[in-house]
Short mmCIF file of C-alpha atoms and ligand atoms in Angstrom, two decimals:
data_model
loop_
_atom_site.label_atom_id
_atom_site.label_comp_id
_atom_site.label_asym_id
_atom_site.label_seq_id
_atom_site.Cartn_x
_atom_site.Cartn_y
_atom_site.Cartn_z
CA MET A 957 -0.03 0.08 -0.01
CA LYS A 958 1.04 3.55 -0.54
CA ASP A 959 2.14 5.30 2.62
CA ASP A 960 0.63 8.59 1.90
CA ASN A 961 -2.99 8.97 1.22
CA SER A 962 -2.75 11.22 -1.82
CA ALA A 963 -5.12 9.29 -4.07
CA PHE A 964 -7.75 9.06 -1.45
CA VAL A 965 -9.56 12.23 -0.60
CA GLY A 966 -12.08 12.73 2.11
CA SER A 967 -14.66 10.24 3.12
CA PRO A 968 -16.60 8.17 0.68
CA GLU A 969 -19.80 9.79 1.72
CA PRO A 970 -20.57 13.39 0.31
CA LEU A 971 -19.35 15.90 2.66
CA PRO A 972 -21.87 18.15 4.47
CA GLY A 973 -23.12 20.66 2.44
CA SER A 974 -21.40 19.62 -0.79
CA PRO A 975 -23.61 19.12 -3.89
CA GLU A 976 -24.03 15.54 -5.34
CA PRO A 977 -21.87 15.25 -8.47
CA LEU A 978 -23.57 15.68 -11.78
CA PRO A 979 -23.87 12.58 -14.00
CA GLY A 980 -20.49 12.18 -15.80
CA SER A 981 -18.81 14.96 -13.91
CA ALA A 982 -15.85 14.60 -11.71
CA ASP A 983 -16.70 13.16 -8.27
CA PRO A 984 -15.24 15.90 -5.89
CA LEU A 985 -14.45 13.08 -3.43
CA LEU A 986 -11.72 11.36 -5.61
CA ASP A 987 -8.45 12.83 -6.62
CA ILE A 988 -8.64 11.37 -10.09
CA ALA A 989 -5.06 12.76 -10.95
CA ALA A 990 -3.56 10.90 -7.98
CA LEU A 991 -5.37 7.70 -8.64
CA ARG A 992 -4.15 7.80 -12.29
CA ALA A 993 -0.59 8.50 -11.12
CA ASP A 994 -1.02 5.28 -9.06
CA THR A 995 -1.95 3.35 -12.27
CA PRO A 996 0.84 2.84 -14.73
CA GLY A 997 -1.22 1.83 -17.63
CA CYS A 998 -2.91 5.15 -17.57
CA GLU A 999 0.19 6.50 -19.22
CA THR A 1000 0.07 4.17 -22.26
CA VAL A 1001 -3.65 3.56 -23.12
CA ILE A 1002 -7.20 4.54 -22.88
CA HIS A 1003 -8.49 1.57 -20.98
CA PHE A 1004 -12.08 0.97 -21.55
CA ASN A 1005 -11.93 -2.74 -20.95
CA ASN A 1006 -12.34 -2.91 -17.27
CA ALA A 1007 -15.13 -5.36 -17.70
CA GLY A 1008 -12.36 -7.61 -19.33
CA CYS A 1009 -9.63 -6.75 -16.82
CA GLY A 1010 -8.93 -3.50 -14.88
CA LEU A 1011 -5.52 -1.90 -14.87
CA THR A 1012 -3.60 -2.63 -11.67
CA ALA A 1013 -2.58 0.01 -9.28
CA ARG A 1014 1.01 0.34 -8.28
CA PRO A 1015 0.50 -1.25 -4.64
CA VAL A 1016 -1.02 -4.41 -6.24
CA LEU A 1017 1.77 -4.82 -8.62
CA GLN A 1018 4.30 -4.14 -5.96
CA ALA A 1019 2.66 -6.74 -3.56
CA MET A 1020 3.00 -9.45 -6.33
CA LEU A 1021 6.52 -8.51 -7.28
CA ASP A 1022 7.51 -8.16 -3.62
CA HIS A 1023 6.33 -11.92 -3.13
CA LEU A 1024 7.93 -13.31 -6.18
CA HIS A 1025 11.18 -11.90 -5.00
CA LEU A 1026 10.65 -13.28 -1.59
CA GLU A 1027 9.85 -16.74 -2.97
CA ALA A 1028 13.18 -16.49 -4.97
CA ALA A 1029 15.13 -15.41 -1.88
CA LEU A 1030 13.57 -17.79 0.72
CA GLY A 1031 11.77 -20.71 -1.11
CA GLY A 1032 8.01 -20.80 -1.92
CA TYR A 1033 6.79 -22.52 1.30
CA GLU A 1034 9.07 -20.31 3.52
CA ALA A 1035 7.86 -17.07 1.72
CA ALA A 1036 4.21 -18.23 2.30
CA ALA A 1037 4.86 -18.76 5.95
CA ALA A 1038 6.48 -15.34 6.12
CA ARG A 1039 3.43 -13.67 4.52
CA ALA A 1040 0.71 -15.65 6.32
CA ALA A 1041 -0.94 -12.50 7.82
CA GLU A 1042 -1.09 -10.74 4.47
CA THR A 1043 -2.49 -13.76 2.67
CA ALA A 1044 -5.17 -14.07 5.41
CA ASP A 1045 -6.21 -10.49 4.50
CA PHE A 1046 -7.37 -11.91 1.11
CA HIS A 1047 -10.28 -13.34 3.10
CA ALA A 1048 -10.65 -10.50 5.49
CA SER A 1049 -10.69 -7.66 2.99
CA LEU A 1050 -13.29 -9.45 0.89
CA ALA A 1051 -15.38 -10.17 3.93
CA GLU A 1052 -15.30 -6.36 4.80
CA LEU A 1053 -16.19 -5.49 1.05
CA LEU A 1054 -19.00 -7.98 0.85
CA ASN A 1055 -20.40 -7.62 4.55
CA THR A 1056 -19.54 -11.11 5.72
CA ARG A 1057 -16.84 -12.92 7.74
CA PRO A 1058 -13.49 -14.11 6.47
CA ALA A 1059 -14.56 -17.79 7.19
CA ASN A 1060 -17.16 -17.38 4.42
CA ILE A 1061 -14.80 -16.51 1.59
CA ALA A 1062 -12.71 -18.98 -0.46
CA PHE A 1063 -10.09 -18.12 -3.10
CA ALA A 1064 -10.60 -19.58 -6.41
CA ALA A 1065 -8.60 -19.45 -9.78
CA SER A 1066 -11.31 -17.56 -11.57
CA ALA A 1067 -15.03 -16.75 -11.33
CA THR A 1068 -15.89 -19.88 -13.50
CA HIS A 1069 -13.61 -22.03 -11.27
CA ALA A 1070 -15.55 -20.64 -8.11
CA TYR A 1071 -18.93 -21.28 -9.99
CA SER A 1072 -18.29 -24.87 -10.92
CA LYS A 1073 -17.01 -25.62 -7.36
CA ALA A 1074 -20.39 -24.19 -6.10
CA LEU A 1075 -22.27 -26.28 -8.74
CA SER A 1076 -20.38 -29.44 -7.76
CA SER A 1077 -21.46 -28.97 -4.16
CA ILE A 1078 -25.12 -29.57 -5.06
CA ASP A 1079 -26.32 -33.20 -5.21
CA PHE A 1080 -28.35 -32.85 -8.40
CA ARG A 1081 -30.88 -35.69 -9.15
CA PRO A 1082 -32.56 -36.36 -12.51
CA GLY A 1083 -35.69 -34.29 -12.73
CA ASP A 1084 -34.37 -31.30 -10.37
CA THR A 1085 -34.82 -27.89 -11.78
CA VAL A 1086 -32.37 -25.05 -12.15
CA LEU A 1087 -34.28 -21.72 -12.41
CA THR A 1088 -32.22 -19.02 -13.89
CA THR A 1089 -32.47 -15.88 -16.15
CA ARG A 1090 -32.03 -15.27 -19.77
CA ASN A 1091 -29.12 -13.00 -19.01
CA ASP A 1092 -27.03 -15.31 -16.97
CA PHE A 1093 -23.39 -15.67 -18.15
CA VAL A 1094 -22.50 -17.76 -21.14
CA SER A 1095 -20.42 -20.30 -19.11
CA ASN A 1096 -23.00 -20.59 -16.39
CA GLN A 1097 -25.54 -21.42 -19.17
CA ILE A 1098 -23.19 -23.93 -20.57
CA ALA A 1099 -22.77 -25.50 -17.10
CA PHE A 1100 -26.48 -25.96 -16.75
CA LEU A 1101 -26.72 -27.54 -20.06
CA SER A 1102 -23.90 -29.96 -19.06
CA LEU A 1103 -25.77 -30.75 -15.84
CA ARG A 1104 -28.76 -31.56 -17.93
CA LYS A 1105 -26.71 -33.90 -20.18
CA ARG A 1106 -25.15 -35.65 -17.22
CA HIS A 1107 -27.74 -35.55 -14.52
CA GLY A 1108 -30.98 -34.90 -16.47
CA VAL A 1109 -31.87 -31.68 -14.60
CA LYS A 1110 -34.37 -29.36 -16.20
CA ILE A 1111 -33.40 -25.74 -16.93
CA VAL A 1112 -35.93 -23.06 -16.66
CA HIS A 1113 -35.46 -19.51 -17.80
CA ALA A 1114 -37.58 -16.96 -15.96
CA PRO A 1115 -39.02 -14.34 -18.51
CA ASP A 1116 -37.85 -10.74 -18.93
CA HIS A 1117 -39.85 -7.69 -18.77
CA ALA A 1118 -41.14 -6.72 -22.27
CA ASP A 1119 -39.00 -3.46 -22.25
CA GLY A 1120 -35.81 -5.55 -21.92
CA SER A 1121 -34.99 -4.35 -18.52
CA GLY A 1122 -34.00 -7.74 -17.03
CA VAL A 1123 -35.84 -10.54 -15.39
CA ASP A 1124 -39.35 -10.19 -14.40
CA VAL A 1125 -38.92 -11.05 -10.60
CA ASP A 1126 -42.75 -11.66 -10.13
CA ALA A 1127 -42.78 -14.24 -12.89
CA MET A 1128 -39.56 -15.78 -11.57
CA ALA A 1129 -41.04 -16.03 -8.04
CA ALA A 1130 -44.18 -17.70 -9.53
CA LEU A 1131 -41.72 -20.20 -11.14
CA MET A 1132 -39.95 -20.88 -7.72
CA ARG A 1133 -43.44 -21.81 -6.43
CA THR A 1134 -44.26 -24.14 -9.33
CA HIS A 1135 -40.96 -25.91 -9.86
CA ARG A 1136 -39.40 -25.68 -6.30
CA PRO A 1137 -36.01 -25.53 -8.08
CA ARG A 1138 -33.06 -27.30 -6.52
CA LEU A 1139 -30.96 -24.12 -7.54
CA VAL A 1140 -31.84 -20.50 -8.38
CA ALA A 1141 -29.11 -18.82 -10.23
CA ALA A 1142 -28.91 -15.13 -11.33
CA THR A 1143 -26.15 -12.99 -12.84
CA HIS A 1144 -26.02 -9.51 -11.36
CA VAL A 1145 -24.45 -7.79 -14.41
CA PRO A 1146 -24.04 -9.83 -17.38
CA THR A 1147 -20.92 -9.74 -19.61
CA ASN A 1148 -22.65 -8.52 -22.74
CA SER A 1149 -24.57 -5.44 -21.79
CA GLY A 1150 -24.82 -2.93 -18.81
CA LEU A 1151 -27.99 -4.46 -17.45
CA VAL A 1152 -28.27 -4.69 -13.68
CA GLN A 1153 -30.49 -7.48 -12.47
CA PRO A 1154 -32.41 -7.22 -9.27
CA VAL A 1155 -30.60 -9.85 -7.25
CA ALA A 1156 -31.70 -8.74 -3.97
CA GLU A 1157 -35.39 -8.93 -4.97
CA ILE A 1158 -34.80 -12.50 -6.29
CA GLY A 1159 -33.01 -13.24 -3.02
CA ARG A 1160 -36.01 -12.12 -0.97
CA HIS A 1161 -38.21 -14.72 -2.62
CA CYS A 1162 -35.43 -17.47 -2.27
CA ARG A 1163 -35.19 -16.72 1.55
CA GLU A 1164 -38.90 -16.89 1.95
CA LEU A 1165 -39.16 -20.19 0.13
CA ASP A 1166 -35.85 -21.43 1.51
CA LEU A 1167 -34.48 -22.06 -2.04
CA LEU A 1168 -30.72 -22.48 -2.56
CA TYR A 1169 -29.47 -19.35 -4.32
CA LEU A 1170 -26.28 -18.66 -6.32
CA VAL A 1171 -25.39 -15.27 -7.59
CA ASP A 1172 -22.84 -14.33 -10.18
CA ALA A 1173 -21.43 -10.96 -9.26
CA CYS A 1174 -18.36 -11.04 -11.55
CA GLN A 1175 -19.06 -7.74 -13.34
CA SER A 1176 -20.43 -6.00 -10.28
CA VAL A 1177 -18.10 -6.30 -7.54
CA GLY A 1178 -15.73 -3.45 -7.53
CA GLN A 1179 -18.14 -1.18 -9.55
CA LEU A 1180 -21.36 -1.40 -7.59
CA PRO A 1181 -21.94 -2.13 -3.83
CA VAL A 1182 -22.37 -5.97 -3.29
CA ASP A 1183 -23.71 -6.87 0.11
CA VAL A 1184 -24.19 -10.65 0.41
CA GLN A 1185 -26.67 -10.01 3.40
CA GLU A 1186 -28.72 -7.72 1.46
CA ILE A 1187 -28.82 -9.98 -1.61
CA GLY A 1188 -29.80 -12.99 0.67
CA CYS A 1189 -27.59 -15.44 -1.52
CA ASP A 1190 -26.28 -18.80 -0.43
CA LEU A 1191 -23.22 -18.63 -2.72
CA LEU A 1192 -21.66 -15.78 -4.77
CA THR A 1193 -18.92 -15.85 -7.18
CA ALA A 1194 -16.69 -13.17 -8.77
CA THR A 1195 -13.21 -12.50 -10.19
CA CYS A 1196 -10.65 -10.11 -8.75
CA ARG A 1197 -9.36 -9.09 -12.14
CA LYS A 1198 -12.14 -6.82 -13.46
CA PHE A 1199 -13.47 -3.91 -11.49
CA LEU A 1200 -11.55 -4.84 -8.43
CA ARG A 1201 -8.42 -4.23 -10.44
CA GLY A 1202 -6.64 -7.36 -9.16
CA PRO A 1203 -4.32 -9.82 -11.05
CA ARG A 1204 -5.52 -12.41 -13.61
CA GLY A 1205 -6.04 -15.94 -12.50
CA SER A 1206 -7.97 -15.02 -9.46
CA GLY A 1207 -11.50 -15.33 -8.20
CA PHE A 1208 -13.59 -16.06 -5.01
CA LEU A 1209 -16.74 -17.80 -3.80
CA TYR A 1210 -18.76 -16.50 -1.02
CA VAL A 1211 -20.38 -19.48 1.04
CA SER A 1212 -23.02 -18.72 3.53
CA ASP A 1213 -23.25 -20.21 7.02
CA ARG A 1214 -26.58 -21.81 5.77
CA VAL A 1215 -24.57 -23.82 3.05
CA LEU A 1216 -21.60 -24.75 5.38
CA THR A 1217 -23.92 -25.96 8.03
CA ALA A 1218 -26.03 -27.93 5.49
CA GLY A 1219 -22.75 -29.83 4.87
CA HIS A 1220 -22.46 -28.83 1.10
CA GLU A 1221 -18.81 -29.70 -0.11
CA PRO A 1222 -17.25 -29.58 -3.68
CA LEU A 1223 -17.21 -32.89 -5.35
CA HIS A 1224 -13.42 -33.00 -5.60
CA ILE A 1225 -12.50 -31.96 -2.12
CA ASP A 1226 -8.86 -32.08 -1.11
CA MET A 1227 -6.51 -32.04 1.95
CA HIS A 1228 -7.13 -28.28 2.47
CA GLY A 1229 -10.78 -28.68 2.32
CA ALA A 1230 -11.00 -31.74 4.49
CA ARG A 1231 -9.06 -33.77 6.97
CA TRP A 1232 -8.42 -37.58 6.33
CA VAL A 1233 -9.44 -38.76 9.78
CA ALA A 1234 -9.14 -42.41 9.20
CA PRO A 1235 -8.38 -44.68 6.40
CA GLY A 1236 -12.05 -44.78 5.27
CA HIS A 1237 -13.15 -41.28 6.45
CA TYR A 1238 -12.59 -37.61 5.72
CA ARG A 1239 -14.09 -34.66 7.55
CA PRO A 1240 -14.90 -31.31 5.54
CA VAL A 1241 -13.30 -28.25 7.47
CA ASP A 1242 -15.98 -26.00 8.80
CA THR A 1243 -15.25 -22.86 6.89
CA ALA A 1244 -15.46 -21.85 3.29
CA ALA A 1245 -11.95 -23.20 2.96
CA ARG A 1246 -13.77 -26.43 2.03
CA PHE A 1247 -14.10 -25.00 -1.42
CA GLU A 1248 -10.46 -23.94 -1.75
CA GLU A 1249 -7.41 -26.15 -2.89
CA TRP A 1250 -4.22 -26.62 -0.89
CA GLU A 1251 -2.00 -25.04 -3.56
CA PHE A 1252 -2.40 -21.17 -3.68
CA PRO A 1253 -0.73 -18.78 -6.20
CA TYR A 1254 0.52 -16.76 -3.29
CA ALA A 1255 1.71 -13.72 -5.26
CA THR A 1256 -1.73 -13.65 -7.00
CA VAL A 1257 -3.56 -13.91 -3.64
CA LEU A 1258 -1.58 -11.12 -2.24
CA GLY A 1259 -2.11 -8.95 -5.14
CA CYS A 1260 -5.89 -9.66 -4.85
CA ALA A 1261 -5.79 -8.69 -1.00
CA ALA A 1262 -3.87 -5.46 -2.08
CA ALA A 1263 -6.40 -4.80 -4.75
CA VAL A 1264 -9.41 -5.26 -2.40
CA ARG A 1265 -7.82 -3.07 0.32
CA TYR A 1266 -7.35 -0.58 -2.41
CA ALA A 1267 -10.90 -0.65 -3.49
CA LEU A 1268 -11.96 -0.13 0.10
CA ARG A 1269 -9.70 2.90 0.53
CA VAL A 1270 -10.95 4.53 -2.79
CA GLY A 1271 -14.59 3.88 -1.37
CA PRO A 1272 -17.19 1.58 -2.84
CA GLN A 1273 -19.75 4.35 -2.55
CA ALA A 1274 -17.65 6.84 -4.51
CA VAL A 1275 -16.87 4.29 -7.21
CA ALA A 1276 -20.51 3.45 -7.63
CA ARG A 1277 -21.36 7.06 -8.07
CA ARG A 1278 -18.62 7.82 -10.67
CA THR A 1279 -18.09 4.64 -12.84
CA PRO A 1280 -21.64 4.28 -14.09
CA ALA A 1281 -21.94 8.00 -14.46
CA LEU A 1282 -18.75 7.94 -16.78
CA ALA A 1283 -20.54 5.15 -18.78
CA ALA A 1284 -23.78 7.17 -18.98
CA ARG A 1285 -21.85 10.11 -20.45
CA LEU A 1286 -20.45 7.81 -23.04
CA ARG A 1287 -23.67 6.04 -23.69
CA GLY A 1288 -25.20 9.40 -24.22
CA HIS A 1289 -22.62 10.48 -26.77
CA LEU A 1290 -22.86 7.14 -28.80
CA ALA A 1291 -26.65 7.25 -28.78
CA ALA A 1292 -26.47 10.45 -30.72
CA LEU A 1293 -24.31 9.02 -33.47
CA PRO A 1294 -25.95 7.91 -36.84
CA GLY A 1295 -25.33 4.31 -37.54
CA VAL A 1296 -24.67 3.55 -33.92
CA ARG A 1297 -27.26 1.60 -31.73
CA THR A 1298 -26.67 1.47 -27.96
CA LEU A 1299 -27.91 -1.76 -26.52
CA ASP A 1300 -28.01 -1.45 -22.75
CA ARG A 1301 -31.40 -1.67 -21.04
CA GLY A 1302 -32.77 -0.93 -17.68
CA PRO A 1303 -33.26 2.08 -15.56
CA ALA A 1304 -29.63 2.34 -14.00
CA PRO A 1305 -27.34 0.53 -16.36
CA ALA A 1306 -23.80 -0.44 -15.04
CA ALA A 1307 -20.36 0.70 -16.69
CA LEU A 1308 -20.72 -1.75 -19.65
CA VAL A 1309 -21.58 0.29 -22.73
CA THR A 1310 -22.53 -1.96 -25.60
CA PHE A 1311 -23.47 -0.86 -29.04
CA ALA A 1312 -23.72 -2.16 -32.65
CA VAL A 1313 -22.52 -0.39 -35.56
CA GLU A 1314 -24.50 -0.57 -38.86
CA GLY A 1315 -22.83 -2.06 -41.78
CA ARG A 1316 -19.40 -2.73 -39.91
CA GLN A 1317 -17.68 -5.92 -39.06
CA ALA A 1318 -16.61 -6.79 -35.55
CA ASP A 1319 -12.93 -7.60 -35.86
CA PRO A 1320 -11.95 -4.58 -38.22
CA PHE A 1321 -13.89 -2.20 -36.20
CA LYS A 1322 -12.14 -3.29 -32.81
CA ALA A 1323 -8.77 -3.31 -34.49
CA ALA A 1324 -9.38 0.25 -35.71
CA LEU A 1325 -10.01 1.37 -31.95
CA ASP A 1326 -6.94 -0.64 -30.92
CA ALA A 1327 -4.91 1.41 -33.39
CA CYS A 1328 -6.15 4.65 -31.74
CA GLY A 1329 -4.76 3.20 -28.35
CA ILE A 1330 -8.31 2.59 -26.96
CA ASN A 1331 -8.84 -0.87 -25.28
CA SER A 1332 -12.24 -2.43 -25.99
CA ALA A 1333 -13.81 -5.82 -26.23
CA LEU A 1334 -16.18 -7.61 -28.51
CA SER A 1335 -19.14 -9.87 -27.69
CA TYR A 1336 -20.70 -12.22 -30.04
CA ARG A 1337 -24.06 -14.01 -30.35
CA GLU A 1338 -22.57 -17.09 -28.64
CA PHE A 1339 -21.92 -15.14 -25.62
CA ALA A 1340 -25.51 -14.05 -25.19
CA GLN A 1341 -28.00 -16.25 -27.21
CA TYR A 1342 -31.10 -14.91 -25.71
CA ASP A 1343 -30.09 -11.28 -25.37
CA PHE A 1344 -28.47 -10.90 -28.71
CA ALA A 1345 -31.56 -12.85 -30.44
CA ASP A 1346 -33.89 -10.26 -28.71
CA LYS A 1347 -31.84 -7.31 -29.88
CA GLU A 1348 -31.20 -8.72 -33.38
CA VAL A 1349 -27.45 -8.37 -33.28
CA GLU A 1350 -24.57 -10.89 -34.11
CA TRP A 1351 -22.03 -8.91 -32.42
CA CYS A 1352 -21.47 -5.56 -30.28
CA LEU A 1353 -18.63 -3.61 -28.95
CA ARG A 1354 -18.16 -3.15 -25.34
CA LEU A 1355 -16.57 -0.15 -23.80
CA SER A 1356 -16.25 -0.35 -19.98
CA PRO A 1357 -14.71 2.67 -18.12
CA HIS A 1358 -13.74 2.71 -14.42
CA TYR A 1359 -13.34 5.47 -11.95
CA TYR A 1360 -9.77 6.29 -12.84
CA ASN A 1361 -10.83 7.13 -16.50
CA THR A 1362 -11.65 10.76 -17.10
CA GLU A 1363 -14.30 12.70 -18.82
CA ASP A 1364 -11.86 13.79 -21.47
CA GLU A 1365 -11.14 10.11 -22.26
CA VAL A 1366 -14.83 9.32 -22.60
CA ASP A 1367 -15.14 12.35 -25.08
CA ALA A 1368 -12.18 11.09 -26.87
CA VAL A 1369 -13.50 7.61 -27.27
CA ALA A 1370 -16.73 8.85 -28.38
CA ALA A 1371 -15.10 10.92 -30.98
CA ALA A 1372 -12.99 8.02 -32.11
CA VAL A 1373 -16.19 5.85 -32.56
CA ALA A 1374 -18.04 8.64 -34.41
CA GLU A 1375 -15.04 8.78 -36.85
CA LEU A 1376 -14.72 4.98 -37.33
CA ALA A 1377 -18.49 4.54 -37.53
CA GLY A 1378 -18.44 7.01 -40.42
CA SER A 1379 -15.39 6.04 -42.27
CA THR A 1380 -14.13 2.51 -41.59
CA ARG A 1381 -15.49 -0.64 -43.13
C1 PLP B 1127 -20.88 -11.99 -15.65
C2 PLP B 1127 -19.55 -12.88 -15.73
N1 PLP B 1127 -19.60 -14.07 -14.98
C3 PLP B 1127 -18.46 -14.79 -14.98
C4 PLP B 1127 -17.33 -14.39 -15.83
C5 PLP B 1127 -16.23 -15.39 -15.86
O1 PLP B 1127 -15.25 -14.86 -15.13
P1 PLP B 1127 -13.72 -15.78 -15.11
O2 PLP B 1127 -13.18 -15.40 -16.60
O3 PLP B 1127 -13.02 -15.23 -14.03
O4 PLP B 1127 -14.01 -17.14 -15.10
C6 PLP B 1127 -17.31 -13.27 -16.61
C7 PLP B 1127 -16.24 -13.05 -17.41
O5 PLP B 1127 -16.26 -12.12 -18.30
C8 PLP B 1127 -18.49 -12.61 -16.54
O6 PLP B 1127 -18.53 -11.35 -17.26
#
């Protein structure tokens, strides 16, 4: 961590008497110049691919480099022992961010790894139902199909509201009552648009009906407040590399006390998740470590802990004000361009700005933005079969700013898209 506090100005809450920032304007509570100075990548690119992977801040990079040096100097096991307290902060910092206890957090190699561990802890039987949404993440949808192939589970998709603003919670609750699903699964913010799904509303119904509830918060953690108590989920997965700005190859699983007490354990539990207490018996550990593996990429875990501490110091509320506001400014610019169709729906979209460009092809369009020094990402129909069919698009470009981006960058990116939409084929 930086010793000085230069990048962190004031409390995350508005100062008494200070006006609320206007959408898209600088948040007076964040020193953006200092935050950018703390982010080496800001010098080289306009990074609007935070939904892919955020730019790491210096303290995150330093934590990882320091540990690699320590491993080289002391040996891997000895370095891990020397940094045990900092490693434990992975669990403690995420618990603070998500409003839970460290014992309810498990490290995973990715969000998908965490998700598949969670699914493997459910004893699916033929005829069980998985109730999910049409906007759940592609790999989750494939995992459900794979469960259908192997275990004969039924997959039910709750309908969306007619205006495309995400899942209709009343209809989903009615399906909960009819099907009594073995699992309810919802993605908070999908990968393919800025839609924010009402995961806490869904959670209230799951709690009322005592249904197992798994939330994919991969795109929301680090950009929007995520409180597992408020959501009422049993399991929640995310990565550290996107809006948390941690390293690649990382993720985590939140496991509620309900799930731990009920005895859920991953199918392939190992010597970290369980004790081999007799030749014919093992006993799972009491905490979410049950879902971890014995081997850790320590430098990565320490980088994640540094990233989560950094996010806490910047302030989740300040981030949640600024980041979607920057995206709203960008969306506003793009919506006004001829030939450009913005695709995000819902009353308060997140910082994933998606749009289609009439008459253009995906790869050359993105390559042209790359050539302008602007990082972006493409989504294709196969990432979002339901959503893209509804929107009648085969691909879209995704631009995802974060709090350390500037209004000038937003305007420059919009100008570049305007130029390319008018001139590049
Ligand atoms: C909504 C959502 N869920 C899950 C994932 C998968 O994350 P990971 O690549 O860490 O497995 C992504 C990645 O883009 C995502 O956007």
